Amino acid sequence: SQQGEEDPQALSIQEGENATMNCSYKTSINNLQWYRQNSGRGLVHLILIRSNEREKHSGRLRVTLDTSKKSSSLLITASRAADTASYFCATDAGTGANNLFFGTGTRLTVIP
Amino acid sequence: NAGVTQTPKFRVLKTGQSMTLLCAQDMNHEYMYWYRQDPGMGLRLIHYSVGEGTTAKGEVPDGYNVSRLKKQNFLLGLESAAPSQTSVYFCASAGAPLSAGELFFGEGSRLTVL
Protein backbone atom coordinates (compact mmCIF):
# COMPACT_ATOMS: atom_id res chain seq x y z
CA SER A 1 0.00 0.00 0.00
CA GLN A 2 1.12 3.55 -0.69
CA GLN A 3 -0.85 4.79 2.27
CA GLY A 4 0.70 7.39 4.49
CA GLU A 5 1.06 6.79 8.20
CA GLU A 6 0.50 9.61 10.66
CA ASP A 7 2.16 9.81 14.02
CA PRO A 8 0.98 10.15 16.71
CA GLN A 9 -2.48 8.62 16.36
CA ALA A 10 -3.78 11.01 19.00
CA LEU A 11 -2.47 14.22 20.50
CA SER A 12 -3.84 16.31 23.35
CA ILE A 13 -2.45 19.77 24.10
CA GLN A 14 -3.38 22.96 25.92
CA GLU A 15 -4.65 25.96 24.02
CA GLY A 16 -1.77 28.18 22.96
CA GLU A 17 0.72 25.32 22.63
CA ASN A 18 2.09 24.12 19.30
CA ALA A 19 0.98 20.82 17.76
CA THR A 20 3.21 18.73 15.54
CA MET A 21 2.02 15.80 13.48
CA ASN A 22 4.17 13.59 11.31
CA CYS A 23 3.48 11.61 8.17
CA SER A 24 5.55 8.91 6.51
CA TYR A 25 4.87 7.44 3.09
CA LYS A 26 6.27 4.68 0.92
CA THR A 27 6.62 5.73 -2.71
CA SER A 28 7.87 8.69 -4.71
CA ILE A 29 5.37 11.50 -4.96
CA ASN A 30 4.52 14.62 -6.95
CA ASN A 31 2.95 16.29 -3.94
CA LEU A 32 1.82 15.73 -0.39
CA GLN A 33 -1.34 17.28 0.99
CA TRP A 34 -2.76 17.79 4.46
CA TYR A 35 -6.46 17.73 5.20
CA ARG A 36 -8.51 18.43 8.29
CA GLN A 37 -11.73 16.69 9.31
CA ASN A 38 -14.01 17.93 12.04
CA SER A 39 -16.09 15.22 13.71
CA GLY A 40 -18.94 14.11 11.46
CA ARG A 41 -17.92 16.39 8.60
CA GLY A 42 -16.11 16.14 5.29
CA LEU A 43 -12.40 16.69 4.81
CA VAL A 44 -11.10 20.17 4.11
CA HIS A 45 -7.87 20.84 2.28
CA LEU A 46 -5.25 22.71 4.31
CA ILE A 47 -2.06 22.84 2.31
CA LEU A 48 -0.23 21.20 -0.59
CA ILE A 49 3.53 20.89 -0.79
CA ARG A 50 5.25 19.78 -3.97
CA SER A 51 8.07 17.28 -4.07
CA ASN A 52 10.61 19.98 -4.95
CA GLU A 53 9.61 22.12 -1.96
CA ARG A 54 11.01 21.66 1.54
CA GLU A 55 8.81 23.97 3.58
CA LYS A 56 5.57 25.84 3.17
CA HIS A 57 3.58 28.19 5.37
CA SER A 58 -0.09 29.11 5.49
CA GLY A 59 -1.23 31.25 8.41
CA ARG A 60 -0.52 29.26 11.59
CA LEU A 61 0.36 26.15 9.59
CA ARG A 62 3.87 25.11 8.68
CA VAL A 63 4.53 22.02 6.59
CA THR A 64 7.89 20.44 5.90
CA LEU A 65 8.75 17.72 3.44
CA ASP A 66 11.81 15.49 3.40
CA THR A 67 11.66 13.33 0.29
CA SER A 68 14.88 11.50 1.19
CA LYS A 69 13.19 10.22 4.37
CA LYS A 70 9.74 10.04 2.75
CA SER A 71 8.27 12.06 5.58
CA SER A 72 6.39 15.28 6.25
CA SER A 73 5.37 17.20 9.31
CA LEU A 74 2.50 19.59 10.01
CA LEU A 75 3.01 22.20 12.71
CA ILE A 76 0.08 24.19 14.04
CA THR A 77 1.30 27.13 16.09
CA ALA A 78 -0.58 28.83 18.94
CA SER A 79 -3.33 26.21 18.87
CA ARG A 80 -6.95 27.05 19.55
CA ALA A 81 -9.85 24.93 20.77
CA ALA A 82 -11.31 25.26 17.26
CA ASP A 83 -8.29 23.35 15.89
CA THR A 84 -9.66 20.18 17.51
CA ALA A 85 -10.09 17.78 14.60
CA SER A 86 -8.48 14.86 12.80
CA TYR A 87 -5.64 15.64 10.44
CA PHE A 88 -4.74 13.48 7.46
CA CYS A 89 -1.82 13.46 5.10
CA ALA A 90 -2.40 12.32 1.54
CA THR A 91 0.00 11.56 -1.26
CA ASP A 92 -0.43 11.04 -4.95
CA ALA A 93 1.16 7.94 -6.45
CA GLY A 94 3.79 9.74 -8.49
CA THR A 95 3.30 9.98 -12.21
CA GLY A 96 0.12 8.90 -13.96
CA ALA A 97 -2.16 7.78 -11.14
CA ASN A 98 -5.35 9.63 -10.29
CA ASN A 99 -5.76 8.94 -6.63
CA LEU A 100 -4.75 10.35 -3.28
CA PHE A 101 -3.67 7.82 -0.69
CA PHE A 102 -4.72 8.87 2.79
CA GLY A 103 -3.22 7.95 6.10
CA THR A 104 -5.27 6.95 9.11
CA GLY A 105 -5.01 10.38 10.68
CA THR A 106 -3.96 12.12 13.87
CA ARG A 107 -6.74 13.05 16.27
CA LEU A 108 -5.85 16.43 17.80
CA THR A 109 -7.61 17.67 20.92
CA VAL A 110 -6.92 21.23 22.05
CA ILE A 111 -7.99 21.82 25.64
CA PRO A 112 -9.25 25.35 26.38
CA ASN B 1 -21.96 28.27 -3.96
CA ALA B 2 -22.78 24.84 -2.50
CA GLY B 3 -19.56 23.03 -3.54
CA VAL B 4 -20.04 19.26 -3.30
CA THR B 5 -23.43 18.00 -2.14
CA GLN B 6 -24.19 14.39 -1.21
CA THR B 7 -27.60 12.79 -0.79
CA PRO B 8 -28.80 11.10 1.29
CA LYS B 9 -26.82 11.90 4.43
CA PHE B 10 -27.97 8.79 6.30
CA ARG B 11 -29.40 5.49 5.15
CA VAL B 12 -30.09 2.12 6.70
CA LEU B 13 -30.37 -0.90 4.41
CA LYS B 14 -31.03 -4.57 4.86
CA THR B 15 -28.62 -7.07 3.37
CA GLY B 16 -29.38 -7.58 -0.30
CA GLN B 17 -31.15 -4.26 -0.86
CA SER B 18 -29.91 -1.79 -3.44
CA MET B 19 -29.44 1.93 -3.30
CA THR B 20 -27.80 4.88 -5.05
CA LEU B 21 -25.81 7.71 -3.53
CA LEU B 22 -25.88 10.96 -5.45
CA CYS B 23 -23.04 13.46 -5.61
CA ALA B 24 -23.45 16.86 -7.24
CA GLN B 25 -20.81 19.58 -7.66
CA ASP B 26 -21.28 23.10 -8.93
CA MET B 27 -17.62 23.99 -9.53
CA ASN B 28 -17.46 22.69 -13.10
CA HIS B 29 -14.82 20.16 -12.05
CA GLU B 30 -13.75 17.44 -14.46
CA TYR B 31 -12.60 14.95 -11.82
CA MET B 32 -14.91 13.24 -9.33
CA TYR B 33 -14.26 10.53 -6.76
CA TRP B 34 -16.04 8.23 -4.32
CA TYR B 35 -14.19 7.24 -1.14
CA ARG B 36 -15.20 5.19 1.84
CA GLN B 37 -13.95 5.90 5.37
CA ASP B 38 -13.75 3.15 7.94
CA PRO B 39 -12.32 3.37 11.47
CA GLY B 40 -8.57 2.82 11.50
CA MET B 41 -8.43 2.50 7.69
CA GLY B 42 -8.25 6.07 6.44
CA LEU B 43 -10.04 6.87 3.20
CA ARG B 44 -9.99 4.36 0.35
CA LEU B 45 -10.90 5.13 -3.25
CA ILE B 46 -13.83 3.15 -4.67
CA HIS B 47 -14.27 4.58 -8.18
CA TYR B 48 -13.42 7.79 -9.93
CA SER B 49 -14.16 9.72 -13.12
CA VAL B 50 -11.90 11.99 -15.15
CA GLY B 51 -14.74 13.52 -17.13
CA GLU B 52 -18.35 13.18 -18.26
CA GLY B 53 -19.07 9.68 -19.51
CA THR B 54 -15.91 8.14 -18.01
CA THR B 55 -15.44 5.96 -14.94
CA ALA B 56 -12.55 3.94 -13.53
CA LYS B 57 -11.92 1.55 -10.65
CA GLY B 58 -10.10 2.58 -7.52
CA GLU B 59 -8.64 0.52 -4.69
CA VAL B 60 -11.86 -1.12 -3.45
CA PRO B 61 -14.38 -1.24 -6.35
CA ASP B 62 -16.01 -4.63 -5.70
CA GLY B 63 -19.73 -4.45 -4.92
CA TYR B 64 -20.11 -0.92 -6.28
CA ASN B 65 -20.98 0.64 -9.61
CA VAL B 66 -20.82 4.24 -10.75
CA SER B 67 -22.08 6.47 -13.52
CA ARG B 68 -21.18 9.96 -14.73
CA LEU B 69 -23.86 10.85 -17.26
CA LYS B 70 -23.61 14.56 -16.51
CA LYS B 71 -20.46 16.46 -15.67
CA GLN B 72 -21.85 17.77 -12.40
CA ASN B 73 -23.16 14.42 -11.07
CA PHE B 74 -21.44 11.22 -9.98
CA LEU B 75 -23.63 8.36 -8.78
CA LEU B 76 -22.50 5.45 -6.60
CA GLY B 77 -24.66 2.35 -6.65
CA LEU B 78 -24.82 -0.70 -4.44
CA GLU B 79 -26.67 -3.49 -6.23
CA SER B 80 -26.85 -5.93 -3.33
CA ALA B 81 -25.75 -4.38 -0.05
CA ALA B 82 -23.63 -6.36 2.41
CA PRO B 83 -22.78 -5.61 6.05
CA SER B 84 -19.15 -5.05 4.97
CA GLN B 85 -20.36 -1.99 3.08
CA THR B 86 -21.38 -0.27 6.29
CA SER B 87 -19.25 2.85 6.15
CA VAL B 88 -19.18 6.59 5.65
CA TYR B 89 -19.01 7.46 1.98
CA PHE B 90 -17.43 10.68 0.73
CA CYS B 91 -17.67 12.20 -2.68
CA ALA B 92 -14.97 14.60 -3.80
CA SER B 93 -14.17 16.63 -6.88
CA ALA B 94 -11.09 18.28 -8.32
CA GLY B 95 -10.45 20.81 -11.03
CA ALA B 96 -7.05 19.36 -11.89
CA PRO B 97 -5.27 16.00 -11.74
CA LEU B 98 -4.35 15.07 -8.18
CA SER B 99 -0.68 15.21 -9.07
CA ALA B 100 -1.19 18.97 -9.11
CA GLY B 101 -4.37 19.91 -7.23
CA GLU B 102 -6.58 19.41 -4.22
CA LEU B 103 -9.80 17.58 -3.49
CA PHE B 104 -13.05 19.24 -2.46
CA PHE B 105 -15.17 16.93 -0.29
CA GLY B 106 -18.84 16.59 0.43
CA GLU B 107 -20.11 16.18 3.97
CA GLY B 108 -20.46 12.41 3.74
CA SER B 109 -23.20 9.79 3.60
CA ARG B 110 -23.42 7.35 6.49
CA LEU B 111 -24.65 3.95 5.37
CA THR B 112 -25.55 1.09 7.69
CA VAL B 113 -26.27 -2.36 6.28
CA LEU B 114 -28.04 -4.71 8.67
GROMACS .gro file of C-alpha atoms in nm:
model
  226
    1SER     CA    1   0.000   0.000   0.000
    2GLN     CA    2   0.112   0.355  -0.069
    3GLN     CA    3  -0.085   0.479   0.227
    4GLY     CA    4   0.070   0.739   0.449
    5GLU     CA    5   0.106   0.679   0.820
    6GLU     CA    6   0.050   0.961   1.066
    7ASP     CA    7   0.216   0.981   1.402
    8PRO     CA    8   0.098   1.015   1.671
    9GLN     CA    9  -0.248   0.862   1.636
   10ALA     CA   10  -0.378   1.101   1.900
   11LEU     CA   11  -0.247   1.422   2.050
   12SER     CA   12  -0.384   1.631   2.335
   13ILE     CA   13  -0.245   1.977   2.410
   14GLN     CA   14  -0.338   2.296   2.592
   15GLU     CA   15  -0.465   2.596   2.402
   16GLY     CA   16  -0.177   2.818   2.296
   17GLU     CA   17   0.072   2.532   2.263
   18ASN     CA   18   0.209   2.412   1.930
   19ALA     CA   19   0.098   2.082   1.776
   20THR     CA   20   0.321   1.873   1.554
   21MET     CA   21   0.202   1.580   1.348
   22ASN     CA   22   0.417   1.359   1.131
   23CYS     CA   23   0.348   1.161   0.817
   24SER     CA   24   0.555   0.891   0.651
   25TYR     CA   25   0.487   0.744   0.309
   26LYS     CA   26   0.627   0.468   0.092
   27THR     CA   27   0.662   0.573  -0.271
   28SER     CA   28   0.787   0.869  -0.471
   29ILE     CA   29   0.537   1.150  -0.496
   30ASN     CA   30   0.452   1.462  -0.695
   31ASN     CA   31   0.295   1.629  -0.394
   32LEU     CA   32   0.182   1.573  -0.039
   33GLN     CA   33  -0.134   1.728   0.099
   34TRP     CA   34  -0.276   1.779   0.446
   35TYR     CA   35  -0.646   1.773   0.520
   36ARG     CA   36  -0.851   1.843   0.829
   37GLN     CA   37  -1.173   1.669   0.931
   38ASN     CA   38  -1.401   1.793   1.204
   39SER     CA   39  -1.609   1.522   1.371
   40GLY     CA   40  -1.894   1.411   1.146
   41ARG     CA   41  -1.792   1.639   0.860
   42GLY     CA   42  -1.611   1.614   0.529
   43LEU     CA   43  -1.240   1.669   0.481
   44VAL     CA   44  -1.110   2.017   0.411
   45HIS     CA   45  -0.787   2.084   0.228
   46LEU     CA   46  -0.525   2.271   0.431
   47ILE     CA   47  -0.206   2.284   0.231
   48LEU     CA   48  -0.023   2.120  -0.059
   49ILE     CA   49   0.353   2.089  -0.079
   50ARG     CA   50   0.525   1.978  -0.397
   51SER     CA   51   0.807   1.728  -0.407
   52ASN     CA   52   1.061   1.998  -0.495
   53GLU     CA   53   0.961   2.212  -0.196
   54ARG     CA   54   1.101   2.166   0.154
   55GLU     CA   55   0.881   2.397   0.358
   56LYS     CA   56   0.557   2.584   0.317
   57HIS     CA   57   0.358   2.819   0.537
   58SER     CA   58  -0.009   2.911   0.549
   59GLY     CA   59  -0.123   3.125   0.841
   60ARG     CA   60  -0.052   2.926   1.159
   61LEU     CA   61   0.036   2.615   0.959
   62ARG     CA   62   0.387   2.511   0.868
   63VAL     CA   63   0.453   2.202   0.659
   64THR     CA   64   0.789   2.044   0.590
   65LEU     CA   65   0.875   1.772   0.344
   66ASP     CA   66   1.181   1.549   0.340
   67THR     CA   67   1.166   1.333   0.029
   68SER     CA   68   1.488   1.150   0.119
   69LYS     CA   69   1.319   1.022   0.437
   70LYS     CA   70   0.974   1.004   0.275
   71SER     CA   71   0.827   1.206   0.558
   72SER     CA   72   0.639   1.528   0.625
   73SER     CA   73   0.537   1.720   0.931
   74LEU     CA   74   0.250   1.959   1.001
   75LEU     CA   75   0.301   2.220   1.271
   76ILE     CA   76   0.008   2.419   1.404
   77THR     CA   77   0.130   2.713   1.609
   78ALA     CA   78  -0.058   2.883   1.894
   79SER     CA   79  -0.333   2.621   1.887
   80ARG     CA   80  -0.695   2.705   1.955
   81ALA     CA   81  -0.985   2.493   2.077
   82ALA     CA   82  -1.131   2.526   1.726
   83ASP     CA   83  -0.829   2.335   1.589
   84THR     CA   84  -0.966   2.018   1.751
   85ALA     CA   85  -1.009   1.778   1.460
   86SER     CA   86  -0.848   1.486   1.280
   87TYR     CA   87  -0.564   1.564   1.044
   88PHE     CA   88  -0.474   1.348   0.746
   89CYS     CA   89  -0.182   1.346   0.510
   90ALA     CA   90  -0.240   1.232   0.154
   91THR     CA   91   0.000   1.156  -0.126
   92ASP     CA   92  -0.043   1.104  -0.495
   93ALA     CA   93   0.116   0.794  -0.645
   94GLY     CA   94   0.379   0.974  -0.849
   95THR     CA   95   0.330   0.998  -1.221
   96GLY     CA   96   0.012   0.890  -1.396
   97ALA     CA   97  -0.216   0.778  -1.114
   98ASN     CA   98  -0.535   0.963  -1.029
   99ASN     CA   99  -0.576   0.894  -0.663
  100LEU     CA  100  -0.475   1.035  -0.328
  101PHE     CA  101  -0.367   0.782  -0.069
  102PHE     CA  102  -0.472   0.887   0.279
  103GLY     CA  103  -0.322   0.795   0.610
  104THR     CA  104  -0.527   0.695   0.911
  105GLY     CA  105  -0.501   1.038   1.068
  106THR     CA  106  -0.396   1.212   1.387
  107ARG     CA  107  -0.674   1.305   1.627
  108LEU     CA  108  -0.585   1.643   1.780
  109THR     CA  109  -0.761   1.767   2.092
  110VAL     CA  110  -0.692   2.123   2.205
  111ILE     CA  111  -0.799   2.182   2.564
  112PRO     CA  112  -0.925   2.535   2.638
  113ASN     CA  113  -2.196   2.827  -0.396
  114ALA     CA  114  -2.278   2.484  -0.250
  115GLY     CA  115  -1.956   2.303  -0.354
  116VAL     CA  116  -2.004   1.926  -0.330
  117THR     CA  117  -2.343   1.800  -0.214
  118GLN     CA  118  -2.419   1.439  -0.121
  119THR     CA  119  -2.760   1.279  -0.079
  120PRO     CA  120  -2.880   1.110   0.129
  121LYS     CA  121  -2.682   1.190   0.443
  122PHE     CA  122  -2.797   0.879   0.630
  123ARG     CA  123  -2.940   0.549   0.515
  124VAL     CA  124  -3.009   0.212   0.670
  125LEU     CA  125  -3.037  -0.090   0.441
  126LYS     CA  126  -3.103  -0.457   0.486
  127THR     CA  127  -2.862  -0.707   0.337
  128GLY     CA  128  -2.938  -0.758  -0.030
  129GLN     CA  129  -3.115  -0.426  -0.086
  130SER     CA  130  -2.991  -0.179  -0.344
  131MET     CA  131  -2.944   0.193  -0.330
  132THR     CA  132  -2.780   0.488  -0.505
  133LEU     CA  133  -2.581   0.771  -0.353
  134LEU     CA  134  -2.588   1.096  -0.545
  135CYS     CA  135  -2.304   1.346  -0.561
  136ALA     CA  136  -2.345   1.686  -0.724
  137GLN     CA  137  -2.081   1.958  -0.766
  138ASP     CA  138  -2.128   2.310  -0.893
  139MET     CA  139  -1.762   2.399  -0.953
  140ASN     CA  140  -1.746   2.269  -1.310
  141HIS     CA  141  -1.482   2.016  -1.205
  142GLU     CA  142  -1.375   1.744  -1.446
  143TYR     CA  143  -1.260   1.495  -1.182
  144MET     CA  144  -1.491   1.324  -0.933
  145TYR     CA  145  -1.426   1.053  -0.676
  146TRP     CA  146  -1.604   0.823  -0.432
  147TYR     CA  147  -1.419   0.724  -0.114
  148ARG     CA  148  -1.520   0.519   0.184
  149GLN     CA  149  -1.395   0.590   0.537
  150ASP     CA  150  -1.375   0.315   0.794
  151PRO     CA  151  -1.232   0.337   1.147
  152GLY     CA  152  -0.857   0.282   1.150
  153MET     CA  153  -0.843   0.250   0.769
  154GLY     CA  154  -0.825   0.607   0.644
  155LEU     CA  155  -1.004   0.687   0.320
  156ARG     CA  156  -0.999   0.436   0.035
  157LEU     CA  157  -1.090   0.513  -0.325
  158ILE     CA  158  -1.383   0.315  -0.467
  159HIS     CA  159  -1.427   0.458  -0.818
  160TYR     CA  160  -1.342   0.779  -0.993
  161SER     CA  161  -1.416   0.972  -1.312
  162VAL     CA  162  -1.190   1.199  -1.515
  163GLY     CA  163  -1.474   1.352  -1.713
  164GLU     CA  164  -1.835   1.318  -1.826
  165GLY     CA  165  -1.907   0.968  -1.951
  166THR     CA  166  -1.591   0.814  -1.801
  167THR     CA  167  -1.544   0.596  -1.494
  168ALA     CA  168  -1.255   0.394  -1.353
  169LYS     CA  169  -1.192   0.155  -1.065
  170GLY     CA  170  -1.010   0.258  -0.752
  171GLU     CA  171  -0.864   0.052  -0.469
  172VAL     CA  172  -1.186  -0.112  -0.345
  173PRO     CA  173  -1.438  -0.124  -0.635
  174ASP     CA  174  -1.601  -0.463  -0.570
  175GLY     CA  175  -1.973  -0.445  -0.492
  176TYR     CA  176  -2.011  -0.092  -0.628
  177ASN     CA  177  -2.098   0.064  -0.961
  178VAL     CA  178  -2.082   0.424  -1.075
  179SER     CA  179  -2.208   0.647  -1.352
  180ARG     CA  180  -2.118   0.996  -1.473
  181LEU     CA  181  -2.386   1.085  -1.726
  182LYS     CA  182  -2.361   1.456  -1.651
  183LYS     CA  183  -2.046   1.646  -1.567
  184GLN     CA  184  -2.185   1.777  -1.240
  185ASN     CA  185  -2.316   1.442  -1.107
  186PHE     CA  186  -2.144   1.122  -0.998
  187LEU     CA  187  -2.363   0.836  -0.878
  188LEU     CA  188  -2.250   0.545  -0.660
  189GLY     CA  189  -2.466   0.235  -0.665
  190LEU     CA  190  -2.482  -0.070  -0.444
  191GLU     CA  191  -2.667  -0.349  -0.623
  192SER     CA  192  -2.685  -0.593  -0.333
  193ALA     CA  193  -2.575  -0.438  -0.005
  194ALA     CA  194  -2.363  -0.636   0.241
  195PRO     CA  195  -2.278  -0.561   0.605
  196SER     CA  196  -1.915  -0.505   0.497
  197GLN     CA  197  -2.036  -0.199   0.308
  198THR     CA  198  -2.138  -0.027   0.629
  199SER     CA  199  -1.925   0.285   0.615
  200VAL     CA  200  -1.918   0.659   0.565
  201TYR     CA  201  -1.901   0.746   0.198
  202PHE     CA  202  -1.743   1.068   0.073
  203CYS     CA  203  -1.767   1.220  -0.268
  204ALA     CA  204  -1.497   1.460  -0.380
  205SER     CA  205  -1.417   1.663  -0.688
  206ALA     CA  206  -1.109   1.828  -0.832
  207GLY     CA  207  -1.045   2.081  -1.103
  208ALA     CA  208  -0.705   1.936  -1.189
  209PRO     CA  209  -0.527   1.600  -1.174
  210LEU     CA  210  -0.435   1.507  -0.818
  211SER     CA  211  -0.068   1.521  -0.907
  212ALA     CA  212  -0.119   1.897  -0.911
  213GLY     CA  213  -0.437   1.991  -0.723
  214GLU     CA  214  -0.658   1.941  -0.422
  215LEU     CA  215  -0.980   1.758  -0.349
  216PHE     CA  216  -1.305   1.924  -0.246
  217PHE     CA  217  -1.517   1.693  -0.029
  218GLY     CA  218  -1.884   1.659   0.043
  219GLU     CA  219  -2.011   1.618   0.397
  220GLY     CA  220  -2.046   1.241   0.374
  221SER     CA  221  -2.320   0.979   0.360
  222ARG     CA  222  -2.342   0.735   0.649
  223LEU     CA  223  -2.465   0.395   0.537
  224THR     CA  224  -2.555   0.109   0.769
  225VAL     CA  225  -2.627  -0.236   0.628
  226LEU     CA  226  -2.804  -0.471   0.867
   0.00000   0.00000   0.00000
